[in-house]
Coordinates of C-alpha atoms and ligand atoms in Angstrom, one line a residue:
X1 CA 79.5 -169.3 35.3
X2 CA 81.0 -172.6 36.8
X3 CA 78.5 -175.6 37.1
X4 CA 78.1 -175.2 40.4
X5 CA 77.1 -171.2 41.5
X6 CA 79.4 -170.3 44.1
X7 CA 77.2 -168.4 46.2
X8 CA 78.7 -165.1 49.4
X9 CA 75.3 -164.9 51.5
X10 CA 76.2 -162.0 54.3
X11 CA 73.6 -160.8 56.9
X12 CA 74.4 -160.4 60.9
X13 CA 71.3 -162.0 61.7
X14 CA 72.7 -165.6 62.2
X15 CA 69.0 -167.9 62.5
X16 CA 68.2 -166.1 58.9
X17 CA 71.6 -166.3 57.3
X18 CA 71.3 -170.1 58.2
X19 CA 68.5 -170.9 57.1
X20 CA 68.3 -168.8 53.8
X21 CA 72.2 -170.8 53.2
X22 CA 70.4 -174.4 53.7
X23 CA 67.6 -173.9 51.1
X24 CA 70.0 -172.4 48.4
X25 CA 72.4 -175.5 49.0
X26 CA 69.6 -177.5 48.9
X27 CA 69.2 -175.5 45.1
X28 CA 73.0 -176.5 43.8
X29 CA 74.4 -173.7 45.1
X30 CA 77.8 -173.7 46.8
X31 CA 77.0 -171.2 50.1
X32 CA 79.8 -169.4 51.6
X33 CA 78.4 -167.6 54.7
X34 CA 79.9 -163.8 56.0
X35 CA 78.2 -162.5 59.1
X36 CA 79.9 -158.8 58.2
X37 CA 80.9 -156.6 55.3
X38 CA 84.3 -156.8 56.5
X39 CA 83.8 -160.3 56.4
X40 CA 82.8 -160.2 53.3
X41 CA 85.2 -158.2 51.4
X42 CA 88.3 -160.5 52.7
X43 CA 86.3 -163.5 51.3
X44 CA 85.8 -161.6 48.4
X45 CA 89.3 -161.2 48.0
X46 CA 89.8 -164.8 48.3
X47 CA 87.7 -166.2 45.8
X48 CA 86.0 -165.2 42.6
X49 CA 81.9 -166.1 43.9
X50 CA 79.5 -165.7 40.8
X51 CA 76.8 -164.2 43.1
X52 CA 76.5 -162.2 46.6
X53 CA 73.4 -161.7 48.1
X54 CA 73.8 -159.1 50.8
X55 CA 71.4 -157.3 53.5
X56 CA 71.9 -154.0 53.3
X57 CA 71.8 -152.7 56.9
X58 CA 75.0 -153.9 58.2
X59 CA 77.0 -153.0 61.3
X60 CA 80.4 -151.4 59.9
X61 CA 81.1 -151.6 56.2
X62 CA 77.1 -151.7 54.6
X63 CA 75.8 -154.0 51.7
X64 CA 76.0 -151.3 49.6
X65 CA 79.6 -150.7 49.7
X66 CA 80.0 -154.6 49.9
X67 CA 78.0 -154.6 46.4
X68 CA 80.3 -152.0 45.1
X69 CA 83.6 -153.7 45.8
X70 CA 82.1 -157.5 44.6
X71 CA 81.5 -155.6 41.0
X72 CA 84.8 -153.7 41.3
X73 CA 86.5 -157.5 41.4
X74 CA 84.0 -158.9 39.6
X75 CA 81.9 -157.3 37.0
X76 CA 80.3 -160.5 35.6
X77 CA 78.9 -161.0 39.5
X78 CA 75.4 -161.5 40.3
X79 CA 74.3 -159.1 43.2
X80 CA 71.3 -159.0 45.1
X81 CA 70.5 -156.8 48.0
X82 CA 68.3 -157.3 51.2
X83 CA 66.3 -154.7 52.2
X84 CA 64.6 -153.9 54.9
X85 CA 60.7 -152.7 54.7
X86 CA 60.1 -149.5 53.3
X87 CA 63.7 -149.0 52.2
X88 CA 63.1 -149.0 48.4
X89 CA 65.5 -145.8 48.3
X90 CA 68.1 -147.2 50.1
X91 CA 67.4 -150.6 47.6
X92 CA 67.9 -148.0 44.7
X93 CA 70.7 -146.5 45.6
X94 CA 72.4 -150.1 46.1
X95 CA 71.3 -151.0 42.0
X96 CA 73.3 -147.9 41.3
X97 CA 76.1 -149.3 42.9
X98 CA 75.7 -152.4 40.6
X99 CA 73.0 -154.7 42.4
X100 CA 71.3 -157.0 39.8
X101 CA 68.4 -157.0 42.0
X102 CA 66.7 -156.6 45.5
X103 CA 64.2 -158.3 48.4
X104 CA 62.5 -156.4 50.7
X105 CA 61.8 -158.0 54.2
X106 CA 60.3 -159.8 55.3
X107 CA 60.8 -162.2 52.3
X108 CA 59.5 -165.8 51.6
X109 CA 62.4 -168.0 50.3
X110 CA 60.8 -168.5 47.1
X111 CA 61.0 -165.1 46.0
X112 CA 64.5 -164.7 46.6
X113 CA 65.0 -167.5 44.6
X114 CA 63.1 -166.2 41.9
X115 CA 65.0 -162.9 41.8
X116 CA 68.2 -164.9 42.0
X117 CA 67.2 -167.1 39.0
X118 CA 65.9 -164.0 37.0
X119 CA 69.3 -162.4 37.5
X120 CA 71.4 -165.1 36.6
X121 CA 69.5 -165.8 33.6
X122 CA 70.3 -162.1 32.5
X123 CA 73.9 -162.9 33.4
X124 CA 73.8 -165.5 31.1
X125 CA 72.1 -163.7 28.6
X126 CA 74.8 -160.5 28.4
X127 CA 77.9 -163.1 28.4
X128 CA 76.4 -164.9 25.4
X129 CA 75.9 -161.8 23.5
X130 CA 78.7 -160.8 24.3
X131 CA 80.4 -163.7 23.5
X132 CA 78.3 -163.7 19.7
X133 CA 79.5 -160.6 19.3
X134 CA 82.6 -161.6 19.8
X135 CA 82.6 -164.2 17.2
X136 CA 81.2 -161.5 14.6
X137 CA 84.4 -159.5 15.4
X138 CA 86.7 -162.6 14.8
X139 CA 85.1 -164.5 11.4
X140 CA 86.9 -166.7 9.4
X141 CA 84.9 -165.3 6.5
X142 CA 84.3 -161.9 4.5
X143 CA 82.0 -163.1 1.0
X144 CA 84.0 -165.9 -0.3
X145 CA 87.4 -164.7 1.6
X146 CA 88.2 -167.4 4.0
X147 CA 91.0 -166.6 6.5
X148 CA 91.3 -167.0 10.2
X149 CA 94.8 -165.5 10.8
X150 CA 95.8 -162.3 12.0
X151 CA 96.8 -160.9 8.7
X152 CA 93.3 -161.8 7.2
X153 CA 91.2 -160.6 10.5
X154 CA 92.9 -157.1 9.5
X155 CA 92.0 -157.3 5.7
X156 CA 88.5 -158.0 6.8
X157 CA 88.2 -155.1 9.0
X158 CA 89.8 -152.8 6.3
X159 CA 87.5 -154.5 3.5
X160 CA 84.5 -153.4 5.9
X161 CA 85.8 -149.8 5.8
X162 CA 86.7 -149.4 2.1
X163 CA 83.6 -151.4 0.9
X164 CA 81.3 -148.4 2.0
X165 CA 83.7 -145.5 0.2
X166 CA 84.0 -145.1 -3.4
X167 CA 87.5 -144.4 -3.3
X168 CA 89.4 -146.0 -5.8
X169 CA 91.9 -149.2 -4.7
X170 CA 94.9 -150.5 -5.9
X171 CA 95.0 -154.3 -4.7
X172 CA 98.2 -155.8 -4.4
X173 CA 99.6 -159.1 -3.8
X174 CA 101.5 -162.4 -5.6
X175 CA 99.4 -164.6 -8.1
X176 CA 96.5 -166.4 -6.6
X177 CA 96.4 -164.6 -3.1
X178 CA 93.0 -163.3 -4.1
X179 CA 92.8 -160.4 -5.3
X180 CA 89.9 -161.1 -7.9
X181 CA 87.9 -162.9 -5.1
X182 CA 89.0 -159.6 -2.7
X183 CA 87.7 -157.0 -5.4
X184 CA 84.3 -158.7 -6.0
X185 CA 83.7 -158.9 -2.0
X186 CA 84.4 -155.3 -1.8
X187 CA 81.7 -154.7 -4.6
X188 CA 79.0 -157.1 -3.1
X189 CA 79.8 -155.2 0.1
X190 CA 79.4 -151.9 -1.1
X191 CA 76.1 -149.8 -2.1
X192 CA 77.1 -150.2 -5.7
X193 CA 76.3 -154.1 -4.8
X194 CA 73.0 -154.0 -7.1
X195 CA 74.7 -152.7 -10.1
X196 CA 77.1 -154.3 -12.4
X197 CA 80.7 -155.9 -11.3
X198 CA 82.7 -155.8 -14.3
X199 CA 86.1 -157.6 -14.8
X200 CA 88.8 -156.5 -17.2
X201 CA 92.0 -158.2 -17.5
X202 CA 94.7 -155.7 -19.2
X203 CA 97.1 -158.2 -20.2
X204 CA 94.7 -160.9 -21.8
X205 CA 93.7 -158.1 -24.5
X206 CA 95.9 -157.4 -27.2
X207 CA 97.4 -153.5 -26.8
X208 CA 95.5 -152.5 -30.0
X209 CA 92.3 -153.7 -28.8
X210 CA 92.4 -152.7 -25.0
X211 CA 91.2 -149.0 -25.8
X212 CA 88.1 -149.8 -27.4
X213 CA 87.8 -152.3 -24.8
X214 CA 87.5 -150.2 -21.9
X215 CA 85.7 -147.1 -23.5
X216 CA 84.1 -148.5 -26.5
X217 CA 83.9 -147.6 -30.0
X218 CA 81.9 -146.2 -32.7
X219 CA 81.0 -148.2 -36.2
X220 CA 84.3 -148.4 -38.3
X221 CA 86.5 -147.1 -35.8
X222 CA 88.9 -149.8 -36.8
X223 CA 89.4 -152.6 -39.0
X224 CA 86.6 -154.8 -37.5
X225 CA 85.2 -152.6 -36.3
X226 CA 81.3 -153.8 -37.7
X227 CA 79.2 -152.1 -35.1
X228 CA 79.5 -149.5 -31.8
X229 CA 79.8 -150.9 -28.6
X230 CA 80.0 -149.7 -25.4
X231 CA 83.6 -150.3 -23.3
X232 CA 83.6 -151.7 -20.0
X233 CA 83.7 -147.9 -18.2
X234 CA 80.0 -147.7 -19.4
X235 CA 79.2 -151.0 -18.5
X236 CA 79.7 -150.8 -15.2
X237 CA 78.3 -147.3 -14.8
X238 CA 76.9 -147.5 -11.2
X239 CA 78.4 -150.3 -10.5
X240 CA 82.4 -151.5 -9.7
X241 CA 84.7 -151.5 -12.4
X242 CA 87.8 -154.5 -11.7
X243 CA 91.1 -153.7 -13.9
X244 CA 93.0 -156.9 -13.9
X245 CA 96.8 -156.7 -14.6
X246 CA 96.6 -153.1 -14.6
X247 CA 100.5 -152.6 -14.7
X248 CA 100.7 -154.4 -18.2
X249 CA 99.5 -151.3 -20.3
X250 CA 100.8 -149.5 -22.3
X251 CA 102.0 -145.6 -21.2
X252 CA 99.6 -144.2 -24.0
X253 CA 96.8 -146.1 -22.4
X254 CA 97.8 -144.8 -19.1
X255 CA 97.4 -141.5 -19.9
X256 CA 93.8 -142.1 -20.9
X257 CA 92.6 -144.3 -17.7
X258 CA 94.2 -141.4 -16.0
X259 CA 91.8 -139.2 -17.6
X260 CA 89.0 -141.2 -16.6
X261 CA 89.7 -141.5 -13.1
X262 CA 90.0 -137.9 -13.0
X263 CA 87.6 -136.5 -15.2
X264 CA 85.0 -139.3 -14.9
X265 CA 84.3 -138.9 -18.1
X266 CA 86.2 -140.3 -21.4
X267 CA 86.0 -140.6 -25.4
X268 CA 84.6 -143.9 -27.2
X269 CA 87.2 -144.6 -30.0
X270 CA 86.6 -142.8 -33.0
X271 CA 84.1 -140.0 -31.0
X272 CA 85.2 -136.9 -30.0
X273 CA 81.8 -136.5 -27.4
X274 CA 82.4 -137.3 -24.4
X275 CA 80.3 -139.7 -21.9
X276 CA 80.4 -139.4 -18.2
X277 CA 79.8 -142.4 -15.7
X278 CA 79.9 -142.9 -12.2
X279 CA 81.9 -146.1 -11.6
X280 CA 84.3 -147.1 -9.1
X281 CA 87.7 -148.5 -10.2
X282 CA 89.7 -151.4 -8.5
X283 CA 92.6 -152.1 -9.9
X284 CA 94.9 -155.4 -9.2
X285 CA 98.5 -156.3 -10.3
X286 CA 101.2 -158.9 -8.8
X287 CA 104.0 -156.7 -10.5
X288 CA 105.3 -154.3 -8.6
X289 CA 103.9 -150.6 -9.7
X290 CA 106.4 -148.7 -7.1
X291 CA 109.2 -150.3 -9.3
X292 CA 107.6 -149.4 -12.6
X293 CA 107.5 -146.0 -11.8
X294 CA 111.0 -145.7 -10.7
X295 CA 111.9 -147.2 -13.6
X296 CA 109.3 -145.0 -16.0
X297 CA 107.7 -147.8 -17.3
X298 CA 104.4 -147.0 -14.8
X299 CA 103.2 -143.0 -14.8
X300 CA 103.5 -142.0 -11.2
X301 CA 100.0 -139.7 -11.6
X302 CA 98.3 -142.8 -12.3
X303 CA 100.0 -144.7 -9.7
X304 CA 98.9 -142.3 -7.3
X305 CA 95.4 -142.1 -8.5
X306 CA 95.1 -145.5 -8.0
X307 CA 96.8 -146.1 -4.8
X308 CA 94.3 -144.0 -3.0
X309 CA 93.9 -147.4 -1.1
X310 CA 96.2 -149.7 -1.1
X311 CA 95.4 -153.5 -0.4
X312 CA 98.3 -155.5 0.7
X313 CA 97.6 -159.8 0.2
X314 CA 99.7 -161.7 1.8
X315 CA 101.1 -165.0 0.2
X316 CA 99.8 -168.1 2.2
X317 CA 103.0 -169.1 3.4
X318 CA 102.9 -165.9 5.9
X319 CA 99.7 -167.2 6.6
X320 CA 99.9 -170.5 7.2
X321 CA 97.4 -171.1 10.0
X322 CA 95.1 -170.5 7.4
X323 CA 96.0 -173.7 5.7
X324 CA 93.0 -176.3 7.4
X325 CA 90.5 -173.5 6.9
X326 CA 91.0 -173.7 3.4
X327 CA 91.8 -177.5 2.8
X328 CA 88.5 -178.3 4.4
X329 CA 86.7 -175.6 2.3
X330 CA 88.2 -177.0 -0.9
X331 CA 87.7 -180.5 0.3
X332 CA 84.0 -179.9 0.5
X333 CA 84.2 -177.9 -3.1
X334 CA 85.6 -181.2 -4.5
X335 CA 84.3 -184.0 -3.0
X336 CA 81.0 -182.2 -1.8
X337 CA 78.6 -184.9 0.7
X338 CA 81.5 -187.3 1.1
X339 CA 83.6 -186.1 4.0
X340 CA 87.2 -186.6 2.8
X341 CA 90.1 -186.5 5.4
X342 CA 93.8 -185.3 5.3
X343 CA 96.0 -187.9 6.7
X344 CA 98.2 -186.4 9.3
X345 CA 100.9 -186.4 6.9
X346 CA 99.6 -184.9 3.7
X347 CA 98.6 -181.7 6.4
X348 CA 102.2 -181.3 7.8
X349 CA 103.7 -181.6 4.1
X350 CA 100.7 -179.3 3.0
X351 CA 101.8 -176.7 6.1
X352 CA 105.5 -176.8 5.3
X353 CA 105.5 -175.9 1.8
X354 CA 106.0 -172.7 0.4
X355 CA 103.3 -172.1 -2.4
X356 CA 104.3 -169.6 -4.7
X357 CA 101.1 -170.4 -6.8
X358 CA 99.2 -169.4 -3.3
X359 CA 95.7 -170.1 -2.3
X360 CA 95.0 -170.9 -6.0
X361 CA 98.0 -173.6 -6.2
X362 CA 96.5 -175.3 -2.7
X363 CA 93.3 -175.1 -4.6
X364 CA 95.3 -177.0 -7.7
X365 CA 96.6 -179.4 -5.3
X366 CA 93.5 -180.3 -3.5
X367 CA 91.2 -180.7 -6.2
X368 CA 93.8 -183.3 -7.8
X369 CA 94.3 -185.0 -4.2
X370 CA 90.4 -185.5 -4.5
X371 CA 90.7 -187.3 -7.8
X372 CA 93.8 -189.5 -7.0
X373 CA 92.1 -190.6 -3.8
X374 CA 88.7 -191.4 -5.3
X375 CA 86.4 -194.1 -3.6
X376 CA 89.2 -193.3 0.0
X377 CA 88.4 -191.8 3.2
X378 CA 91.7 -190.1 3.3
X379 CA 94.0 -187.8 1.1
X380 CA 97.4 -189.0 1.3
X381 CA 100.7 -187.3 0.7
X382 CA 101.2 -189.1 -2.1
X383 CA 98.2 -188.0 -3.7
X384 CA 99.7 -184.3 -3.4
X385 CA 101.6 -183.0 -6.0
X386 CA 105.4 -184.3 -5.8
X387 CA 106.8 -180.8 -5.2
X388 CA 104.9 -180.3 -2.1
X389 CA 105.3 -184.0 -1.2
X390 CA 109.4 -183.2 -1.1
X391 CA 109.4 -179.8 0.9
X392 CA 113.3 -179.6 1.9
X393 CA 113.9 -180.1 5.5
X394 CA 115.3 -176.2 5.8
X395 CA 111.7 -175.1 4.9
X396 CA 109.7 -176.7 7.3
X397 CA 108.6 -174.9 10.0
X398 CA 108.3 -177.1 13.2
X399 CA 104.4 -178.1 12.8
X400 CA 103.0 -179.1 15.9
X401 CA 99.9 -181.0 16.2
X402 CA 98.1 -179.1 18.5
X403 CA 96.3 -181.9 21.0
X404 CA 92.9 -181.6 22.1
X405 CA 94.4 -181.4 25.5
X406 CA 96.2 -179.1 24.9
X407 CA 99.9 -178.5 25.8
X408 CA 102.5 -177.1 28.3
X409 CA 103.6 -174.0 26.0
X410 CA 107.0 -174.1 28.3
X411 CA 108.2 -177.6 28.1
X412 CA 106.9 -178.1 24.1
X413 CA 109.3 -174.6 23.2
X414 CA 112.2 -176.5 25.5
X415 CA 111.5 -179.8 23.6
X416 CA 111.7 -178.1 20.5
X417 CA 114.3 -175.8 20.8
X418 CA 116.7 -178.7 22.6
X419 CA 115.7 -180.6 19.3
X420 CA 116.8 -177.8 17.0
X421 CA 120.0 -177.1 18.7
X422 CA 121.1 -180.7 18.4
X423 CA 120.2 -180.4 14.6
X424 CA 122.5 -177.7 14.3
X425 CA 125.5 -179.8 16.1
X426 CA 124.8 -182.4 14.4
X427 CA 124.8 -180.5 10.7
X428 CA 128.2 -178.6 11.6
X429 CA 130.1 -181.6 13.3
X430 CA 129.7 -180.3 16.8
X431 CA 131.4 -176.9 15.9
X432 CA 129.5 -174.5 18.1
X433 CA 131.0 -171.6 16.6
X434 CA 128.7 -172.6 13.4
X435 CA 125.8 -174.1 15.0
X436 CA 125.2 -170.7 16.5
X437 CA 125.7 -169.1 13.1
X438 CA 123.0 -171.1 11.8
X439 CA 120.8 -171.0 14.6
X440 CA 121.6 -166.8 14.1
X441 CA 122.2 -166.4 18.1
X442 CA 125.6 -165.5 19.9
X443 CA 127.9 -168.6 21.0
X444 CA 127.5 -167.6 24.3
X445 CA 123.7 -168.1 23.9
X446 CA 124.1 -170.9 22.4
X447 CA 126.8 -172.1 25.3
X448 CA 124.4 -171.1 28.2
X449 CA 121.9 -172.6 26.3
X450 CA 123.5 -176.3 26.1
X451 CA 124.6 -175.8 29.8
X452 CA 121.0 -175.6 30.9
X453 CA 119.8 -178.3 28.5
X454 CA 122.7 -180.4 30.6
X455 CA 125.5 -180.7 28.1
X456 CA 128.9 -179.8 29.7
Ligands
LIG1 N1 91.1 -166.2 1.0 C1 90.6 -167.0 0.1 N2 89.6 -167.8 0.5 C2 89.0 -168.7 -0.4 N3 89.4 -168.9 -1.6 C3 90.4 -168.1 -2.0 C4 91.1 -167.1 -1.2 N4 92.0 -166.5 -1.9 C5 92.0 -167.1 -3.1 N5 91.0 -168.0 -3.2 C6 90.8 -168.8 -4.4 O1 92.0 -169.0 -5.1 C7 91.8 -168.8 -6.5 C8 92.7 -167.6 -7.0 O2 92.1 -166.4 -6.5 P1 92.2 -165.1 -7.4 O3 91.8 -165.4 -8.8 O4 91.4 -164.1 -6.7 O5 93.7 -164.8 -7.3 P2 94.5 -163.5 -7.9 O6 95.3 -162.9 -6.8 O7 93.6 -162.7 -8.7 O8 95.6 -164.3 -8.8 P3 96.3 -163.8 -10.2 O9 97.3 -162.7 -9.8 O10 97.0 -165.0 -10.7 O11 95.2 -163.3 -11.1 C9 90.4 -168.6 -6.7 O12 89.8 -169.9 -7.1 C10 89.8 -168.2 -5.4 O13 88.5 -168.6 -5.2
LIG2 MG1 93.5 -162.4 -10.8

């Protein structure tokens, strides 16, 4: 509601209409008077009011319908009817129509004003909520996933869903996009979230060894073999078992975590009983399995057993309006109670580079900004590591720093676009035929284009 209520009073009884409009702009209220419904609906047209108070007996078009159309046009609107004595039915039949409230005559002005007050109150009350809720929907955060963009707000909602199912999940996605920080969310989301959360990475375990590791052993099932022990499967019975690098192992091995997925159950090494568990298997890679199984290097069974959900990361660079969400996060990690700045220029070369290392290469290169700028206020690009210092000019998206003003979306594209067209001139000599190449866009785009921006 604006700071000042704009306020529709109608009643065809002029001395009260008047009067009743004095007090309430005596309250702050900006009083637009209507001595009719029909009155009423044209002004209604005309402006977006935040409340109507209306009488209900009218000559012609009634309060009620008047109520009717304000909340048509305006659903957020504050409504009050006047009624006239005894006419509680009538006053009824109006809040069905949408009235916030009602009077009956003959009223004091005070308790119109308190009605009025009560109601707008309310107003306020459902827009907040609804605004809270709002904010719930759209969080930068899911555990310790931070992300803000689109492609995040749509993992979050998916994470959400699958948290609650027991399904199995393949996660996806380059090296440090997040899929260890995705698959422990998912567990401390889930109803397994009490029992155990237990990481395996495949490829840090030595072929020989990775059996035993997931399913156990028995005493002397192999050189070393000293004591039994229990593999990771039975370890995280109940709970979430998180297979690392799962596309590193070997096709023997396959065949066995095949078995497990389906079966649920599985042999400790050097046992032939077997032990049944109820545990729920993410699995993570950055190679590509569809590839692997084309190439018969990955069984397509298991591929399929785990894909039953697959999670897609994407690198930060598709997401790179995620970028200041996660600098300042890391620059509290780092340099936690001393607030530590970007200068302008360390953020643009930050936004333009590529990071192939991902979130956990920005994390790299923050916690080492931190260091180099000890004792400062403000990171500077040179504290950043000299790759992303030197992002080549080809790679940098236009970054615009976005004023707290804001901007005119129209004449910033123009500016921009004018800017990048000139680029192109200049980097082919002027030869159109080229610039438009580069700029991927017909010459006679590119012609109209220059025509408009006043060249020839
Ligand atoms: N969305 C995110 N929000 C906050 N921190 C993140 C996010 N994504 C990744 N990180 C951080 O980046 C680092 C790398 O994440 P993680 O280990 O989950 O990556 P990964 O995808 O498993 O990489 P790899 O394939 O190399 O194992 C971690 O320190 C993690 O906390
Ligand atoms: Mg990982």
């Amino acid at each position: 509601m604006s700071a000042v209520p704009h306020l529709l009073f109608i009643d065809d009884e002029a001395t009260l209409r008047g009067l009743m409009a004095d007090r309430l702009t005596e309250r702050g209220f900006d009083v637009v008077e209507a001595d009719s419904g029909e009155r009423a609906l044209q002004l209604l047209d005309q402006f977006a009011f935040d409340v109507v108070i209306t009488d209900l007996r009218l000559p012609g078009i009634d309060g009620a319908r008047v109520i009717e159309a304000a909340r048509d046009r305006y659903p957020g609107i504050v409504a009050i009817v006047i009624t006239g004595f005894g006419t509680v039915k009538d006053a009824v039949a109006a809040m069905q129509r949408g009235a916030s409230d009602f009077v009956e005559k003959p009223f004091q002005f005070d308790k119109l004003l308190h009605v009025l007050q009560k109601a707008m109150e309310n107003r306020r009350l459902t827009s907040e909520v609804a605004y809270l809720k709002s904010q719930l929907d759209d969080r930068s955060q899911f555990g310790e996933i931070l992300g803000r963009s689109r492609p995040m707000q749509k993992l979050f909602h998916l994470l959400e869903t699958v948290a609650r199912s027991n399904s199995t999940i393949l996660i996806t996605g380059e090296t440090g996009t997040g899929k260890e920080v995705v698959a422990r969310a998912i567990h401390r989301h889930s109803a397994r979230h009490s029992h155990r959360f237990v990481a395996l990475n495949c490829s840090a375990i030595p072929e020989t060894l990775l059996e035993a590791e997931l399913f156990g052993h028995v005493r002397g099932a192999f050189t070393g073999a000293v004591g039994a022990r229990q593999g990771r499967f039975e370890q995280a019975n109940k709970g979430t078992l998180f297979l690392d690098e799962v596309g590193t192992m070997s096709t023997a091995l396959q065949m066995k975590l095949l078995r497990a997925l389906q079966e649920r159950e599985f042999e400790r090494v050097g046992e032939s009983q077997s032990i049944k568990v109820d545990v729920r298997v993410i699995a993570a890679t950055n190679s590509e399995l569809a590839k692997m199984v084309a190439e018969g290097t990955f069984r397509e069974d298991l591929y399929y057993r785990l894909h039953v959900i697959p999670i897609q990361l994407p690198p930060l660079r598709d997401r790179r309006d995620d970028i200041p969400l996660l600098v300042k996060h890391f620059l509290e990690k780092f340099a936690p109670g001393t607030p530590m700045q970007l200068s302008q220029d360390a953020m643009r070369a930050l936004m333009a580079y590529q990071w192939p290392g991902n979130v956990r290469q920005l994390e790299n290169a923050i916690e080492r900004a931190v260091a180099l700028g000890a004792g400062r206020r403000e990171v500077d690009v040179l504290d950043l590591p000299v790759e992303v210092q030197t992002t080549s000019e080809d790679a940098v998206a236009p970054f615009v720093d976005f004023p707290d003003s804001g901007l005119d979306l129209p004449v910033y594209l123009a500016t921009i676009e004018r800017e990048l067209i000139q680029r192109s001139l200049e980097r082919t000599g002027g030869n159109r035929n080229k610039a438009a190449e580069l700029l991927r866009i017909k010459r006679t785009t590119l012609v109209e284009k220059l025509k408009r921006l006043g060249h020839d």
